[in-house]
Tab-separated table of C-alpha atoms in Angstrom:
chain	number	residue	atom	x	y	z
A	1	MET	CA	-0.105	-0.087	0.142
A	2	SER	CA	0.841	3.462	-0.788
A	3	ASP	CA	2.260	6.011	2.231
A	4	LEU	CA	0.682	8.814	0.008
A	5	GLY	CA	-2.862	10.461	1.154
A	6	HIS	CA	-5.018	11.164	-0.717
A	7	VAL	CA	-4.649	12.530	-4.283
A	8	LEU	CA	-5.840	14.159	-6.861
A	9	VAL	CA	-5.881	13.462	-10.604
A	10	LEU	CA	-6.717	16.635	-12.592
A	11	ALA	CA	-8.019	15.785	-16.737
A	12	GLY	CA	-10.467	17.193	-18.919
A	13	GLY	CA	-10.270	21.021	-19.054
A	14	LEU	CA	-11.721	23.211	-21.774
A	15	SER	CA	-8.698	22.908	-24.914
A	16	TYR	CA	-8.524	21.147	-27.178
A	17	GLU	CA	-7.791	18.397	-26.594
A	18	ARG	CA	-10.177	17.678	-23.432
A	19	GLU	CA	-10.862	14.016	-24.135
A	20	VAL	CA	-7.751	12.918	-24.900
A	21	SER	CA	-7.035	14.287	-21.419
A	22	LEU	CA	-10.025	13.040	-19.816
A	23	ARG	CA	-8.753	9.503	-21.058
A	24	SER	CA	-5.286	9.584	-19.972
A	25	GLY	CA	-6.466	10.974	-16.326
A	26	ARG	CA	-8.764	7.615	-16.192
A	27	ARG	CA	-5.672	5.270	-17.402
A	28	VAL	CA	-3.174	7.420	-14.366
A	29	SER	CA	-5.979	6.807	-11.690
A	30	GLU	CA	-6.628	3.524	-12.476
A	31	VAL	CA	-2.800	2.527	-12.360
A	32	LEU	CA	-2.537	4.691	-8.971
A	33	ARG	CA	-5.570	3.131	-7.427
A	34	ALA	CA	-3.912	-0.840	-8.237
A	35	ALA	CA	-1.117	-0.051	-6.987
A	36	GLY	CA	-2.461	1.236	-3.934
A	37	VAL	CA	-3.563	5.328	-4.059
A	38	ASP	CA	-6.138	7.181	-2.550
A	39	VAL	CA	-7.072	8.793	-5.887
A	40	GLU	CA	-9.748	11.726	-6.761
A	41	ALA	CA	-10.495	12.109	-9.998
A	42	ARG	CA	-11.345	16.120	-10.935
A	43	ASP	CA	-11.861	18.245	-13.287
A	44	THR	CA	-10.632	22.383	-13.398
A	45	ASP	CA	-14.363	23.621	-13.176
A	46	ALA	CA	-15.660	26.410	-10.419
A	47	SER	CA	-15.595	23.732	-7.308
A	48	LEU	CA	-11.903	22.675	-8.077
A	49	VAL	CA	-10.308	26.033	-5.539
A	50	PRO	CA	-13.431	25.148	-2.959
A	51	SER	CA	-12.890	20.857	-2.473
A	52	ILE	CA	-8.504	21.725	-2.766
A	53	LEU	CA	-8.635	24.301	0.193
A	54	ALA	CA	-11.787	22.320	2.311
A	55	ASP	CA	-9.327	19.142	1.948
A	56	PRO	CA	-5.665	19.291	0.143
A	57	PRO	CA	-4.256	16.818	-1.235
A	58	ASP	CA	-1.130	15.195	-0.168
A	59	ALA	CA	0.076	15.934	-3.848
A	60	VAL	CA	-1.454	16.200	-7.221
A	61	PHE	CA	-1.129	14.576	-11.247
A	62	VAL	CA	-1.489	16.880	-13.274
A	63	THR	CA	-3.075	15.312	-16.770
A	64	LEU	CA	-4.378	18.105	-18.303
A	65	HIS	CA	-2.857	18.477	-22.501
A	66	GLY	CA	-2.746	21.630	-24.013
A	67	GLY	CA	-4.070	25.069	-23.063
A	68	ALA	CA	-3.788	26.070	-18.989
A	69	GLY	CA	-2.936	22.234	-18.635
A	70	GLU	CA	0.811	22.540	-20.227
A	71	ASP	CA	1.176	26.901	-20.158
A	72	GLY	CA	1.830	26.992	-16.772
A	73	ALA	CA	-1.578	27.967	-15.360
A	74	ILE	CA	-3.275	25.336	-13.504
A	75	ARG	CA	-0.147	25.312	-11.769
A	76	SER	CA	0.200	28.882	-10.744
A	77	VAL	CA	-2.815	28.207	-9.376
A	78	LEU	CA	-1.867	24.953	-7.527
A	79	GLU	CA	1.163	26.630	-5.999
A	80	LEU	CA	-0.833	29.804	-4.618
A	81	LEU	CA	-2.809	27.081	-3.043
A	82	ASN	CA	0.271	25.468	-1.363
A	83	VAL	CA	-0.491	22.061	-3.451
A	84	PRO	CA	2.478	20.367	-4.498
A	85	TYR	CA	2.213	18.804	-7.972
A	86	VAL	CA	4.109	16.542	-10.239
A	87	GLY	CA	5.907	17.840	-13.268
A	88	ALA	CA	7.703	21.551	-13.839
A	89	ASP	CA	6.925	24.661	-12.472
A	90	PRO	CA	5.017	27.164	-14.246
A	91	ASP	CA	7.915	29.033	-15.679
A	92	ALA	CA	9.201	25.984	-17.497
A	93	CYS	CA	5.811	25.292	-18.677
A	94	ARG	CA	5.535	28.756	-20.055
A	95	VAL	CA	8.586	28.227	-22.201
A	96	ALA	CA	8.062	24.383	-22.997
A	97	PHE	CA	5.151	25.066	-24.278
A	98	ASP	CA	5.984	27.717	-26.854
A	99	LYS	CA	7.482	25.393	-29.862
A	100	PRO	CA	9.580	27.795	-30.908
A	101	THR	CA	11.036	29.482	-27.673
A	102	ALA	CA	11.689	25.423	-26.452
A	103	LYS	CA	13.159	25.320	-29.744
A	104	ALA	CA	15.821	28.664	-29.598
A	105	VAL	CA	16.360	26.581	-25.856
A	106	VAL	CA	17.689	23.145	-27.250
A	107	ARG	CA	19.127	24.953	-29.811
A	108	SER	CA	21.961	26.790	-28.033
A	109	PHE	CA	22.558	23.679	-26.140
A	110	GLY	CA	23.926	22.387	-28.777
A	111	VAL	CA	20.656	20.200	-30.106
A	112	ARG	CA	19.944	20.169	-33.760
A	113	THR	CA	16.498	21.075	-34.775
A	114	PRO	CA	14.928	22.017	-38.078
A	115	GLU	CA	15.744	25.280	-39.726
A	116	SER	CA	12.367	27.348	-39.102
A	117	VAL	CA	10.227	30.280	-39.163
A	118	THR	CA	7.165	31.539	-36.919
A	119	LEU	CA	4.694	33.879	-38.271
A	120	PRO	CA	1.590	35.095	-36.345
A	121	LYS	CA	-1.815	34.968	-38.376
A	122	GLU	CA	-1.506	38.720	-38.480
A	123	THR	CA	0.750	38.803	-40.283
A	124	PHE	CA	0.035	35.879	-42.934
A	125	HIS	CA	-2.802	38.363	-43.588
A	126	ASP	CA	-1.477	41.682	-43.224
A	127	LEU	CA	1.986	41.888	-45.477
A	128	GLY	CA	-0.015	39.896	-48.068
A	129	ALA	CA	0.010	35.843	-48.006
A	130	THR	CA	1.395	35.138	-51.596
A	131	VAL	CA	4.470	37.185	-50.952
A	132	VAL	CA	4.866	35.599	-47.651
A	133	LEU	CA	4.133	31.796	-48.177
A	134	GLY	CA	6.474	32.499	-51.418
A	135	ARG	CA	9.285	33.674	-49.830
A	136	ILE	CA	8.653	30.845	-46.854
A	137	VAL	CA	9.746	27.931	-49.921
A	138	GLU	CA	12.740	29.922	-51.156
A	139	ARG	CA	13.924	30.035	-47.659
A	140	LEU	CA	13.145	26.225	-46.046
A	141	GLY	CA	12.410	24.526	-49.177
A	142	LEU	CA	10.468	21.748	-49.488
A	143	PRO	CA	8.698	19.809	-47.778
A	144	LEU	CA	8.118	21.239	-44.679
A	145	PHE	CA	5.625	20.575	-41.682
A	146	VAL	CA	3.237	23.457	-40.377
A	147	LYS	CA	2.129	23.000	-36.722
A	148	PRO	CA	0.135	25.285	-34.437
A	149	ALA	CA	3.387	26.989	-32.280
A	150	ARG	CA	1.353	25.973	-28.928
A	151	GLY	CA	-0.725	23.078	-28.768
A	152	GLY	CA	-0.961	19.367	-29.077
A	153	SER	CA	-2.237	16.173	-30.028
A	154	ALA	CA	-1.706	16.905	-33.506
A	155	LEU	CA	-4.292	19.656	-33.909
A	156	GLY	CA	-3.687	21.626	-36.897
A	157	ALA	CA	-0.344	20.750	-37.800
A	158	SER	CA	0.163	18.904	-41.652
A	159	ILE	CA	3.075	18.028	-44.272
A	160	VAL	CA	3.236	20.281	-47.207
A	161	ARG	CA	4.769	18.573	-49.949
A	162	THR	CA	3.877	21.253	-52.795
A	163	ALA	CA	4.360	25.311	-52.934
A	164	GLU	CA	0.319	24.364	-53.457
A	165	GLU	CA	-0.497	23.134	-50.714
A	166	LEU	CA	0.758	25.927	-48.030
A	167	PRO	CA	-1.419	28.283	-48.248
A	168	ALA	CA	-4.263	25.627	-47.019
A	169	ALA	CA	-1.358	24.278	-44.017
A	170	MET	CA	-1.753	27.630	-42.644
A	171	VAL	CA	-5.315	28.126	-42.607
A	172	GLY	CA	-5.797	24.644	-40.919
A	173	CYS	CA	-3.105	25.723	-38.228
A	174	PHE	CA	-4.072	29.421	-37.314
A	175	ALA	CA	-7.984	27.314	-36.789
A	176	TYR	CA	-5.816	25.916	-33.362
A	177	GLY	CA	-3.466	28.827	-32.757
A	178	ASP	CA	-2.348	32.655	-33.808
A	179	THR	CA	0.719	31.416	-34.707
A	180	ALA	CA	1.808	29.040	-37.063
A	181	LEU	CA	5.501	27.436	-36.669
A	182	ILE	CA	6.671	26.064	-40.530
A	183	GLU	CA	9.776	24.179	-40.360
A	184	ARG	CA	11.980	22.238	-42.946
A	185	TYR	CA	10.413	18.457	-42.888
A	186	VAL	CA	13.041	16.049	-41.518
A	187	GLU	CA	12.915	12.348	-43.272
A	188	GLY	CA	13.740	9.954	-41.118
A	189	VAL	CA	12.648	7.903	-38.239
A	190	GLU	CA	10.073	9.586	-35.796
A	191	VAL	CA	10.623	8.247	-32.330
A	192	ALA	CA	9.264	10.146	-28.454
A	193	VAL	CA	11.670	9.649	-25.506
A	194	SER	CA	10.341	9.779	-22.212
A	195	VAL	CA	12.327	11.481	-19.226
A	196	VAL	CA	11.485	9.823	-15.635
A	197	ASP	CA	13.299	12.230	-12.693
A	198	PHE	CA	13.140	9.917	-9.662
A	199	GLY	CA	15.029	12.870	-7.389
A	200	ASN	CA	18.845	11.223	-8.510
A	201	GLY	CA	18.539	13.259	-11.725
A	202	PRO	CA	16.928	12.585	-15.025
A	203	VAL	CA	16.997	9.403	-16.887
A	204	ALA	CA	15.664	8.306	-20.601
A	205	LEU	CA	13.665	5.942	-20.921
A	206	PRO	CA	14.002	3.400	-24.093
A	207	ALA	CA	12.842	5.522	-27.187
A	208	VAL	CA	9.527	5.020	-29.321
A	209	GLU	CA	9.758	3.850	-32.764
A	210	ILE	CA	6.113	5.766	-34.468
A	211	VAL	CA	5.095	4.116	-37.792
A	212	PRO	CA	1.984	5.081	-38.691
A	213	ASP	CA	-0.150	3.381	-41.640
A	214	GLU	CA	-0.771	6.590	-43.115
A	215	GLY	CA	2.446	7.822	-43.070
A	216	VAL	CA	1.654	10.916	-41.128
A	217	TYR	CA	1.163	10.985	-36.989
A	218	ASP	CA	-1.967	12.855	-36.941
A	219	TYR	CA	-4.920	12.476	-33.540
A	220	ALA	CA	-5.874	9.720	-35.777
A	221	ALA	CA	-2.760	8.120	-35.746
A	222	ARG	CA	-2.378	8.512	-32.207
A	223	TYR	CA	-5.835	7.853	-30.197
A	224	THR	CA	-7.469	5.377	-33.126
A	225	ALA	CA	-6.205	1.337	-31.619
A	226	GLY	CA	-4.204	0.427	-35.017
A	227	HIS	CA	-3.734	3.348	-36.620
A	228	THR	CA	0.130	3.305	-35.958
A	229	GLU	CA	2.354	0.539	-34.780
A	230	PHE	CA	5.292	0.987	-32.310
A	231	PHE	CA	7.943	0.182	-31.282
A	232	ALA	CA	9.393	-0.091	-28.422
A	233	PRO	CA	12.329	-0.051	-28.276
A	234	ALA	CA	12.748	1.809	-31.263
A	235	ARG	CA	14.763	-0.485	-34.173
A	236	LEU	CA	17.409	2.483	-33.868
A	237	SER	CA	21.142	1.510	-33.835
A	238	ALA	CA	22.844	1.492	-30.048
A	239	GLN	CA	24.536	4.086	-31.117
A	240	ALA	CA	21.511	6.831	-32.386
A	241	ALA	CA	19.737	4.682	-29.249
A	242	THR	CA	22.460	6.726	-27.042
A	243	ALA	CA	22.078	10.010	-28.903
A	244	CYS	CA	18.325	10.266	-28.663
A	245	ALA	CA	18.236	9.740	-24.845
A	246	GLU	CA	20.469	12.266	-24.355
A	247	THR	CA	19.363	14.590	-26.644
A	248	ALA	CA	15.873	13.610	-24.251
A	249	VAL	CA	17.761	14.412	-21.485
A	250	THR	CA	20.071	17.575	-22.448
A	251	ALA	CA	15.708	19.553	-23.510
A	252	HIS	CA	14.529	18.376	-20.371
A	253	THR	CA	17.567	20.014	-18.367
A	254	ALA	CA	18.287	22.793	-20.767
A	255	LEU	CA	14.722	23.420	-20.491
A	256	GLY	CA	14.191	23.456	-16.355
A	257	LEU	CA	11.764	20.774	-16.479
A	258	ARG	CA	11.129	18.677	-12.998
A	259	ASP	CA	10.090	15.089	-12.423
A	260	ILE	CA	8.330	13.975	-16.430
A	261	SER	CA	8.397	14.444	-20.011
A	262	ARG	CA	8.426	13.482	-23.756
A	263	THR	CA	10.431	14.814	-26.475
A	264	ASP	CA	9.622	14.135	-29.899
A	265	LEU	CA	12.531	13.646	-32.152
A	266	ILE	CA	13.684	13.142	-35.919
A	267	VAL	CA	16.618	10.138	-36.202
A	268	ASP	CA	17.477	11.049	-40.119
A	269	ALA	CA	19.238	8.752	-42.816
A	270	ASP	CA	22.801	8.851	-40.234
A	271	GLY	CA	21.335	8.504	-37.046
A	272	VAL	CA	21.289	11.609	-35.951
A	273	PRO	CA	18.208	12.724	-33.543
A	274	HIS	CA	16.613	16.363	-34.334
A	275	PHE	CA	14.559	17.943	-31.232
A	276	LEU	CA	10.696	18.768	-32.914
A	277	GLU	CA	8.843	19.380	-29.707
A	278	VAL	CA	9.331	18.758	-25.683
A	279	ASN	CA	5.903	18.123	-23.757
A	280	VAL	CA	5.375	18.860	-19.946
A	281	ALA	CA	2.207	16.407	-19.653
A	282	PRO	CA	2.430	12.914	-21.620
A	283	GLY	CA	-0.388	11.823	-22.748
A	284	MET	CA	-1.047	8.561	-20.747
A	285	THR	CA	-3.574	6.600	-22.428
A	286	GLU	CA	-3.730	2.886	-23.227
A	287	THR	CA	-2.019	4.487	-26.970
A	288	SER	CA	0.763	6.960	-25.231
A	289	LEU	CA	4.214	6.639	-25.861
A	290	LEU	CA	5.269	6.994	-22.305
A	291	PRO	CA	3.592	4.280	-21.025
A	292	MET	CA	4.720	2.399	-24.123
A	293	SER	CA	8.584	3.135	-22.689
A	294	ALA	CA	7.824	2.368	-19.302
A	295	GLU	CA	6.297	-0.639	-19.868
A	296	ALA	CA	9.776	-1.530	-22.114
A	297	ALA	CA	11.913	-0.212	-19.504
A	298	GLY	CA	10.551	-3.087	-17.315
A	299	GLN	CA	8.968	-0.261	-14.398
A	300	ASP	CA	5.479	-0.465	-13.988
A	301	LEU	CA	3.509	2.681	-15.168
A	302	GLY	CA	1.203	2.488	-11.063
A	303	ASP	CA	4.258	2.353	-9.564
A	304	LEU	CA	6.217	5.354	-11.424
A	305	CYS	CA	3.365	7.566	-11.135
A	306	ARG	CA	3.429	6.786	-7.696
A	307	THR	CA	6.847	7.705	-7.108
A	308	LEU	CA	6.808	10.676	-8.622
A	309	LEU	CA	3.973	11.107	-7.193
A	310	GLN	CA	5.582	10.862	-3.372
A	311	ASN	CA	8.984	12.382	-4.412
A	312	ALA	CA	6.171	16.132	-5.258
A	313	ALA	CA	4.612	15.347	-1.738
A	314	SER	CA	8.160	15.408	-0.127
A	315	ARG	CA	8.514	18.597	-1.596
A	316	THR	CA	6.266	20.691	0.859
């Protein structure tokens, strides 16, 4: 049985990723209960703060994806309430959640990341979309990858293989955010590397290789069973696997993250990893990557989550 008192799992919220968050919250609640932890699952509504004040939990596990779950907002509230939680603090979240900023930070630590352009919607419209997009293609070449500068689950993201596809990709991106990140597309093996820190420093779990049936790891491929084939550990050379682990730990450290993170990478034909983005509240659903990494490492997911909560509780 756990030496924790009751803990809170936060899931849901009002972001585009609400349904995924609810699934993550259910999974974390289930594995924690199986590990002997007294769990209460809660959404982020007007009753949350009064409930916490009336009966403060020993610690909180945040499974909110996108929006307030990853931009530091809900964690700022938890700090105001003096409630410990698993994961990065608000300042680190704000840096990591903004993909262009995160890319700039990890690049300064020597990590490779695809060349890119960040374009707010206002600039796209005010300066003339045709001229601006033409210059982007000239600068970065083709193919490109377009995605919102903030957010996750591949919502609003798409591959652009011809110049004619770029305007529609931008419109689709702006449906999910006011700023687009346009990257040079790197051909290679897509992997995700989860990092955990149980108090002795960040350690990378085995990389998970992602092979979507349709060639694009979009929302459906992420959360529909059978649409994507996963290999854990990834089918990489020992040298490439080590490089991926080192890159993920470097990103975790450079961005000032804590307890848990997941770094998404592309490994090129030479075995060199290229940083795409980092997630401070990794998905925990049945098709999510961190649970696969934990299993490949021989770690029970419930024990992992319980240990992270115990460490968080000890920070009070």
